[in-house]
Amino acid sequence: MLDLQRQYRQIRNEVLAAIERVCSSQKYILGAGVEGFERELSEYCGSKESVGCASGTDALWLALLAAGVQPGDQVLTTPFSFFASASAIVRAEARPVFADIDPQTFNLDPEHAELFLNSGRRDRLRALLPVHLYGQSADMDRFQELAKSHHLALIEDAAQAIGARWRGSRAGSMGACAAFSFYPTKNLSAYGDAGAVTTNDAGMAAHLQRLRNHGSPSRYVHEEFGANSRLDAIQAAILRVKLKYIEEWNNARRLRAERYDQLFTEAGLLARNAQPENSAPIRTPYTSPSAHHVFHQYVVRAFRRDELREFLAARQIGTEVYYPIPLHMQPCFVYLGYREGDFPEAERAAREVLALPMFPELTEQEQKWVVKSIADFYC
Ligand SMILES: Cc1ncc(COP(=O)(O)O)c(C=O)c1O
């Protein structure tokens, strides 16, 4: 599914030298190295500011607080994402509300979001939280319009989407603020947990800096309750090494996605109808013409998905289901009052999606073997 050793072999010397510099300095928390990474991340994303923190999950929570989400507010997000997209809202003492996804992109559908905005279920709605799922930006033109006309904060969950663009604008530059994850499997990854929030608002960045450090503007003065969510200098040093390669690595992912598309077409496996079937069992990912997709994951819809997955596992081919249970069906969200059938596209996606091996060093031979194995399963 993912072989991190291959990347490590390429950058090992640079990474070890960067770690050694931090150890020699004996400055491990925040400091000049973290500030350097924050500056370079902002330059890359096209945001004015960025604030490093301990994880993508913390980045979402910090972003919600800094964007002004208050206890008892609602925040609208997608039911088809990693758990943290919704749990961060609960952690900010607000209530997650969901709207269904676009079946083509798997991202929050602005039409469904608008229906919610104009419905009676809206009550103290404070923010929109679209997720750029699998590395493809949500429709940020429509979300910017909705945020503006309904006076809502727009927060990007860009955890899977560093380098992704929507009509030329980079993920992390299109909302009031954006959350990134540098979890080890992400396109830009640390050697442990790490995250960041980007924003164009200097005041918000200053607030984020306080929040990640116990709400403290200066030593032993606490203006509010934040947390210990600082980015440490070793992770920042590793991320600075890797950030130099992110464009190259994202382009390698895009090429591999194109190659999968081509191999599936050649194998005659492509579904022409909305519903995959045995003779045409695979729907390859759709990329919006406005999006520059960075393929954090290459996710197909597959007929008899679970059986296919077992068949591939027997051939040592790793796959993953992101995500098997939509968020509104999670046991811990029963209190929100949603039922099965409320978001049919998210529920269908949960039954059909399959992420195939995808990373910049994946070879053509390996991709051919994956597609041949899928063809073998269906014939
Ligand atoms: C969409 C999304 N949001 C948030 C997160 C949380 O990031 P982290 O694992 O760094 O806490 C992740 C990562 O797993 C994610 O994929």
Coordinates of C-alpha atoms and ligand atoms in Angstrom, one line a residue:
M1 CA 0.0 0.0 0.0
L2 CA 2.8 2.4 1.0
D3 CA 6.5 1.8 1.3
L4 CA 8.1 4.6 3.3
Q5 CA 11.6 3.0 3.2
R6 CA 12.0 4.0 -0.5
Q7 CA 11.6 7.7 0.3
Y8 CA 13.8 7.4 3.4
R9 CA 16.7 5.9 1.3
Q10 CA 16.6 8.9 -1.0
I11 CA 16.8 11.6 1.7
R12 CA 18.4 9.7 4.6
N13 CA 21.6 11.8 4.7
E14 CA 19.8 15.1 4.6
V15 CA 17.4 14.1 7.2
L16 CA 20.0 12.7 9.6
A17 CA 22.1 15.9 9.2
A18 CA 19.0 18.0 10.0
I19 CA 18.3 16.0 13.1
E20 CA 21.9 16.2 14.2
R21 CA 21.8 20.0 13.9
V22 CA 18.8 20.1 16.2
C23 CA 20.5 17.8 18.7
S24 CA 23.6 19.9 18.6
S25 CA 21.6 23.0 19.3
Q26 CA 19.7 21.3 22.2
K27 CA 16.7 23.5 21.3
Y28 CA 13.8 21.1 20.9
I29 CA 10.6 23.0 21.3
L30 CA 9.5 25.8 18.9
G31 CA 12.4 28.2 18.2
A32 CA 14.1 29.3 15.0
G33 CA 13.8 25.9 13.2
V34 CA 10.0 25.8 13.7
E35 CA 9.7 29.4 12.6
G36 CA 11.7 28.6 9.5
F37 CA 9.4 25.7 8.6
E38 CA 6.3 27.9 9.3
R39 CA 7.7 30.6 6.9
E40 CA 8.5 28.0 4.2
L41 CA 5.1 26.3 4.5
S42 CA 3.3 29.7 4.1
E43 CA 5.4 30.5 1.0
Y44 CA 4.5 27.1 -0.4
C45 CA 0.8 27.3 0.3
G46 CA 0.4 30.9 -0.6
S47 CA -0.8 31.9 2.9
K48 CA 0.5 34.9 4.8
E49 CA 1.0 32.9 8.1
S50 CA 1.3 29.4 9.4
V51 CA 1.5 28.0 12.9
G52 CA 2.9 24.6 13.6
C53 CA 1.3 22.3 16.1
A54 CA 1.3 18.7 17.4
S55 CA -1.0 17.0 14.9
G56 CA -3.6 17.5 12.2
T57 CA -6.3 16.7 14.7
D58 CA -5.0 19.6 16.9
A59 CA -4.7 21.8 13.9
L60 CA -8.4 21.4 13.2
W61 CA -9.4 22.1 16.8
L62 CA -7.1 25.2 16.9
A63 CA -8.4 26.4 13.6
L64 CA -12.0 26.1 14.8
L65 CA -11.2 28.1 18.0
A66 CA -9.3 30.7 16.2
A67 CA -12.1 31.1 13.6
G68 CA -14.4 32.0 16.5
V69 CA -16.4 28.8 16.9
Q70 CA -18.1 29.0 20.3
P71 CA -19.7 26.3 22.6
G72 CA -23.1 25.5 21.2
D73 CA -22.4 26.6 17.6
Q74 CA -23.0 24.3 14.7
V75 CA -20.2 23.6 12.1
L76 CA -21.2 22.0 8.8
T77 CA -18.9 19.4 7.4
T78 CA -18.9 16.2 5.3
P79 CA -20.1 12.8 6.6
F80 CA -17.4 11.1 4.6
S81 CA -14.0 11.9 6.0
F82 CA -11.5 10.8 8.7
F83 CA -13.1 10.9 12.2
A84 CA -11.1 14.0 13.3
S85 CA -12.9 16.3 10.8
A86 CA -16.0 15.9 13.0
S87 CA -14.4 15.1 16.4
A88 CA -12.5 18.4 16.4
I89 CA -15.9 20.2 16.2
V90 CA -17.0 18.3 19.3
R91 CA -13.7 19.2 21.0
A92 CA -14.4 22.8 20.3
E93 CA -17.7 22.2 22.2
A94 CA -19.7 22.7 19.0
R95 CA -22.1 20.4 17.2
P96 CA -21.2 18.8 13.9
V97 CA -23.9 18.9 11.2
F98 CA -23.5 17.1 7.9
A99 CA -24.6 17.4 4.3
D100 CA -24.1 14.8 1.6
I101 CA -21.1 14.4 -0.7
D102 CA -20.7 14.8 -4.5
P103 CA -20.6 11.2 -5.8
Q104 CA -18.0 12.1 -8.4
T105 CA -15.4 13.8 -6.2
F106 CA -16.4 12.3 -2.8
N107 CA -16.1 15.9 -1.4
L108 CA -18.8 17.8 0.5
D109 CA -21.4 18.8 -2.1
P110 CA -22.0 22.6 -2.1
E111 CA -25.6 22.0 -3.4
H112 CA -26.4 19.9 -0.4
A113 CA -24.6 22.4 1.9
E114 CA -26.8 25.2 0.5
L115 CA -29.9 23.1 1.1
F116 CA -28.9 22.8 4.7
L117 CA -28.1 26.5 5.0
N118 CA -31.6 27.4 3.8
S119 CA -33.3 24.7 6.0
G120 CA -34.9 24.9 9.4
R121 CA -32.2 22.6 10.9
R122 CA -29.8 25.5 10.8
D123 CA -29.3 26.9 14.3
R124 CA -26.3 28.9 15.4
L125 CA -24.3 27.8 12.4
R126 CA -20.8 29.4 12.6
A127 CA -18.6 27.7 10.1
L128 CA -18.2 25.5 7.0
L129 CA -15.5 22.8 7.1
P130 CA -15.0 21.2 3.7
V131 CA -12.4 18.5 3.5
H132 CA -10.1 18.2 0.5
L133 CA -10.5 14.4 0.4
Y134 CA -7.9 12.1 -1.1
G135 CA -5.9 15.2 -2.3
Q136 CA -8.5 16.9 -4.4
S137 CA -9.8 20.3 -3.3
A138 CA -13.5 20.8 -2.6
D139 CA -15.3 23.3 -4.8
M140 CA -13.9 26.3 -3.0
D141 CA -15.6 28.9 -5.3
R142 CA -19.0 27.7 -4.2
F143 CA -17.9 27.4 -0.5
Q144 CA -16.4 30.9 -0.5
E145 CA -19.7 32.2 -1.9
L146 CA -21.8 30.4 0.6
A147 CA -19.5 31.5 3.5
K148 CA -19.7 35.1 2.4
S149 CA -23.4 35.2 1.8
H150 CA -24.3 33.4 5.0
H151 CA -21.6 35.2 7.2
L152 CA -19.8 32.0 8.1
A153 CA -16.2 31.2 8.7
L154 CA -14.7 28.9 6.0
I155 CA -12.1 26.4 7.4
E156 CA -10.3 24.0 5.1
D157 CA -9.5 20.5 6.3
A158 CA -6.4 20.2 4.1
A159 CA -4.9 17.3 6.0
Q160 CA -4.7 15.2 2.8
A161 CA -4.1 17.9 0.3
I162 CA -0.8 19.8 0.6
G163 CA 0.0 21.2 -2.8
A164 CA -3.5 20.7 -4.2
R165 CA -5.0 23.6 -6.1
W166 CA -8.4 24.9 -6.9
R167 CA -8.3 27.1 -10.0
G168 CA -4.7 28.0 -9.2
S169 CA -5.1 28.7 -5.5
R170 CA -3.3 26.3 -3.2
A171 CA -5.0 24.4 -0.4
G172 CA -4.4 26.4 2.8
S173 CA -4.9 29.8 1.1
M174 CA -8.6 29.8 0.4
G175 CA -10.4 29.9 3.7
A176 CA -10.1 31.9 7.0
C177 CA -7.7 29.2 8.0
A178 CA -6.7 25.6 7.1
A179 CA -5.6 22.6 8.9
F180 CA -2.7 20.3 7.7
S181 CA -1.6 17.0 9.0
F182 CA 2.0 15.7 8.7
Y183 CA 1.2 12.2 9.9
P184 CA 3.8 9.7 8.5
T185 CA 1.6 8.5 5.7
K186 CA 0.7 12.0 4.4
N187 CA 2.1 13.5 1.2
L188 CA 4.3 15.7 3.4
S189 CA 5.1 13.7 6.5
A190 CA 7.0 13.9 9.7
Y191 CA 8.6 11.1 11.6
G192 CA 5.9 11.2 14.2
D193 CA 2.8 13.3 14.7
A194 CA 2.8 17.0 13.5
G195 CA 0.4 19.5 12.0
A196 CA 0.0 23.2 11.1
V197 CA -2.7 25.8 10.6
T198 CA -2.3 28.3 7.8
T199 CA -4.1 31.6 7.6
N200 CA -3.9 35.0 5.8
D201 CA -4.9 36.8 9.0
A202 CA -2.0 38.0 11.2
G203 CA -4.3 38.4 14.3
M204 CA -5.6 34.9 13.9
A205 CA -2.0 33.6 13.6
A206 CA -1.1 35.3 16.9
H207 CA -4.1 33.8 18.5
L208 CA -3.1 30.3 17.2
Q209 CA 0.4 30.8 18.6
R210 CA -1.1 31.5 22.1
L211 CA -3.7 28.6 21.9
R212 CA -1.0 26.0 21.0
N213 CA 1.0 27.1 24.0
H214 CA -1.5 27.0 26.9
G215 CA -3.2 30.3 25.9
S216 CA 0.0 32.1 26.9
P217 CA 1.1 35.4 25.2
S218 CA 4.2 35.5 27.5
R219 CA 5.8 33.3 30.1
Y220 CA 3.4 32.3 32.9
V221 CA 0.7 34.6 31.7
H222 CA -2.4 32.8 30.5
E223 CA -5.2 34.7 28.8
E224 CA -7.3 31.7 28.0
F225 CA -7.3 27.9 28.0
G226 CA -5.2 26.5 25.2
A227 CA -3.2 23.3 25.2
N228 CA 0.3 22.0 24.8
S229 CA 0.2 21.5 21.0
R230 CA 3.6 22.8 20.0
L231 CA 5.5 21.5 17.0
D232 CA 8.9 20.2 18.1
A233 CA 12.1 21.2 16.4
I234 CA 13.1 17.8 15.2
Q235 CA 9.9 17.3 13.3
A236 CA 10.2 20.8 11.8
A237 CA 13.7 20.1 10.7
I238 CA 12.6 16.9 8.9
L239 CA 9.6 18.7 7.4
R240 CA 11.9 21.4 6.0
V241 CA 14.0 18.8 4.2
K242 CA 11.0 17.2 2.8
L243 CA 9.1 20.3 1.8
K244 CA 11.7 20.9 -0.9
Y245 CA 10.6 17.7 -2.6
I246 CA 6.9 18.0 -2.2
E247 CA 6.2 19.3 -5.7
E248 CA 8.3 16.6 -7.3
W249 CA 6.6 13.9 -5.1
N250 CA 3.1 15.2 -5.8
N251 CA 3.9 15.2 -9.6
A252 CA 5.1 11.6 -9.3
R253 CA 1.8 10.7 -7.6
R254 CA -0.2 12.4 -10.4
L255 CA 1.8 10.4 -13.0
R256 CA 1.0 7.2 -11.2
A257 CA -2.6 8.1 -11.1
E258 CA -2.6 8.7 -14.9
R259 CA -0.9 5.4 -15.4
Y260 CA -3.5 3.5 -13.3
D261 CA -6.3 5.3 -15.4
Q262 CA -4.6 4.1 -18.5
L263 CA -4.0 0.5 -17.3
F264 CA -7.7 0.2 -16.2
T265 CA -8.9 1.5 -19.6
E266 CA -6.6 -1.0 -21.4
A267 CA -7.8 -3.8 -19.2
G268 CA -11.4 -3.0 -20.2
L269 CA -12.4 -2.8 -16.5
L270 CA -14.0 0.7 -16.6
A271 CA -17.6 1.1 -15.5
R272 CA -19.6 3.3 -17.9
N273 CA -22.7 3.5 -15.7
A274 CA -23.0 5.0 -12.3
Q275 CA -23.2 1.5 -10.8
P276 CA -20.2 -0.7 -11.3
E277 CA -21.0 -4.3 -12.4
N278 CA -19.1 -7.5 -13.1
S279 CA -18.3 -6.8 -16.7
A280 CA -17.4 -3.2 -16.0
P281 CA -16.4 -3.3 -12.3
I282 CA -14.1 -0.3 -11.6
R283 CA -14.8 3.4 -11.6
T284 CA -11.5 5.3 -11.6
P285 CA -11.2 8.7 -9.7
Y286 CA -12.9 11.7 -11.2
T287 CA -10.9 15.0 -11.2
S288 CA -12.7 18.3 -11.5
P289 CA -11.4 20.4 -14.4
S290 CA -10.8 23.2 -11.7
A291 CA -8.7 20.9 -9.5
H292 CA -5.1 20.1 -9.4
H293 CA -5.4 16.7 -7.6
V294 CA -2.3 15.5 -5.6
F295 CA -3.5 11.9 -5.1
H296 CA -2.9 11.4 -1.5
Q297 CA -4.9 8.4 -2.3
Y298 CA -6.0 6.8 -5.6
V299 CA -9.5 5.6 -4.8
V300 CA -11.7 3.6 -7.1
R301 CA -15.3 2.4 -6.7
A302 CA -15.3 -1.4 -7.0
F303 CA -18.0 -3.9 -7.6
R304 CA -17.9 -6.6 -4.9
R305 CA -15.3 -4.5 -3.1
D306 CA -14.7 -6.6 0.0
E307 CA -14.2 -9.8 -1.9
L308 CA -11.8 -8.0 -4.2
R309 CA -9.9 -6.7 -1.2
E310 CA -9.5 -10.2 0.2
F311 CA -8.3 -11.5 -3.2
L312 CA -5.7 -8.8 -3.5
A313 CA -4.5 -9.3 0.1
A314 CA -3.9 -13.0 -0.7
R315 CA -1.5 -11.7 -3.4
Q316 CA 0.2 -9.4 -0.9
I317 CA -1.3 -6.3 -2.5
G318 CA -2.3 -3.8 0.2
T319 CA -5.5 -1.8 -0.1
E320 CA -7.5 0.3 2.3
V321 CA -11.0 1.5 2.8
Y322 CA -11.2 5.2 3.5
Y323 CA -13.8 5.2 5.1
P324 CA -16.0 2.2 5.9
I325 CA -18.4 3.9 8.3
P326 CA -19.7 7.4 7.4
L327 CA -19.4 9.8 10.3
H328 CA -23.2 10.2 10.9
M329 CA -23.3 6.4 11.5
Q330 CA -20.5 6.3 14.1
P331 CA -21.6 5.1 17.5
C332 CA -20.3 8.2 19.3
F333 CA -22.5 10.4 17.1
V334 CA -25.8 8.7 17.9
Y335 CA -26.7 11.8 20.0
L336 CA -26.7 13.9 16.8
G337 CA -29.9 12.1 15.8
Y338 CA -29.0 11.0 12.2
R339 CA -30.2 7.8 10.7
E340 CA -29.1 5.4 8.0
G341 CA -30.3 6.8 4.7
D342 CA -29.8 10.4 5.6
F343 CA -26.7 10.8 3.4
P344 CA -27.1 8.1 0.7
E345 CA -24.0 9.1 -1.4
A346 CA -21.7 9.0 1.7
E347 CA -23.2 5.6 2.6
R348 CA -22.8 4.3 -0.9
A349 CA -19.2 5.5 -1.1
A350 CA -18.5 3.8 2.2
R351 CA -19.6 0.5 0.6
E352 CA -17.8 0.9 -2.7
V353 CA -14.5 2.8 -2.3
L354 CA -11.1 1.1 -2.3
A355 CA -7.7 2.9 -2.1
L356 CA -5.0 1.2 -4.1
P357 CA -1.3 1.4 -3.5
M358 CA -0.1 5.0 -4.2
F359 CA 3.1 6.7 -3.3
P360 CA 5.7 8.5 -5.4
E361 CA 8.1 5.6 -5.7
L362 CA 5.6 3.0 -6.8
T363 CA 6.9 1.3 -9.9
E364 CA 5.2 0.7 -13.3
Q365 CA 5.7 -3.1 -12.8
E366 CA 3.9 -2.9 -9.4
Q367 CA 1.0 -0.9 -10.9
K368 CA 0.7 -3.4 -13.7
W369 CA 0.5 -6.2 -11.2
V370 CA -2.2 -4.5 -9.2
V371 CA -4.4 -3.9 -12.3
K372 CA -3.7 -7.4 -13.7
S373 CA -4.7 -8.9 -10.3
I374 CA -7.9 -6.9 -10.3
A375 CA -8.6 -8.2 -13.8
D376 CA -7.9 -11.7 -12.7
F377 CA -10.5 -11.3 -9.9
Y378 CA -13.3 -10.3 -12.2
C379 CA -12.7 -12.7 -15.0
Ligands
LIG1 C1 -9.1 14.5 6.5 C2 -8.3 14.4 7.8 N1 -8.5 15.3 8.7 C3 -7.7 15.3 9.9 C4 -6.8 14.3 10.1 C5 -6.0 14.3 11.4 O1 -4.7 14.4 11.3 P1 -3.7 13.7 12.3 O2 -3.7 12.3 12.1 O3 -2.3 14.3 12.0 O4 -4.1 14.1 13.7 C6 -6.5 13.4 9.1 C7 -5.4 12.4 9.2 O5 -5.4 11.3 9.5 C8 -7.3 13.4 7.9 O6 -7.1 12.6 6.9

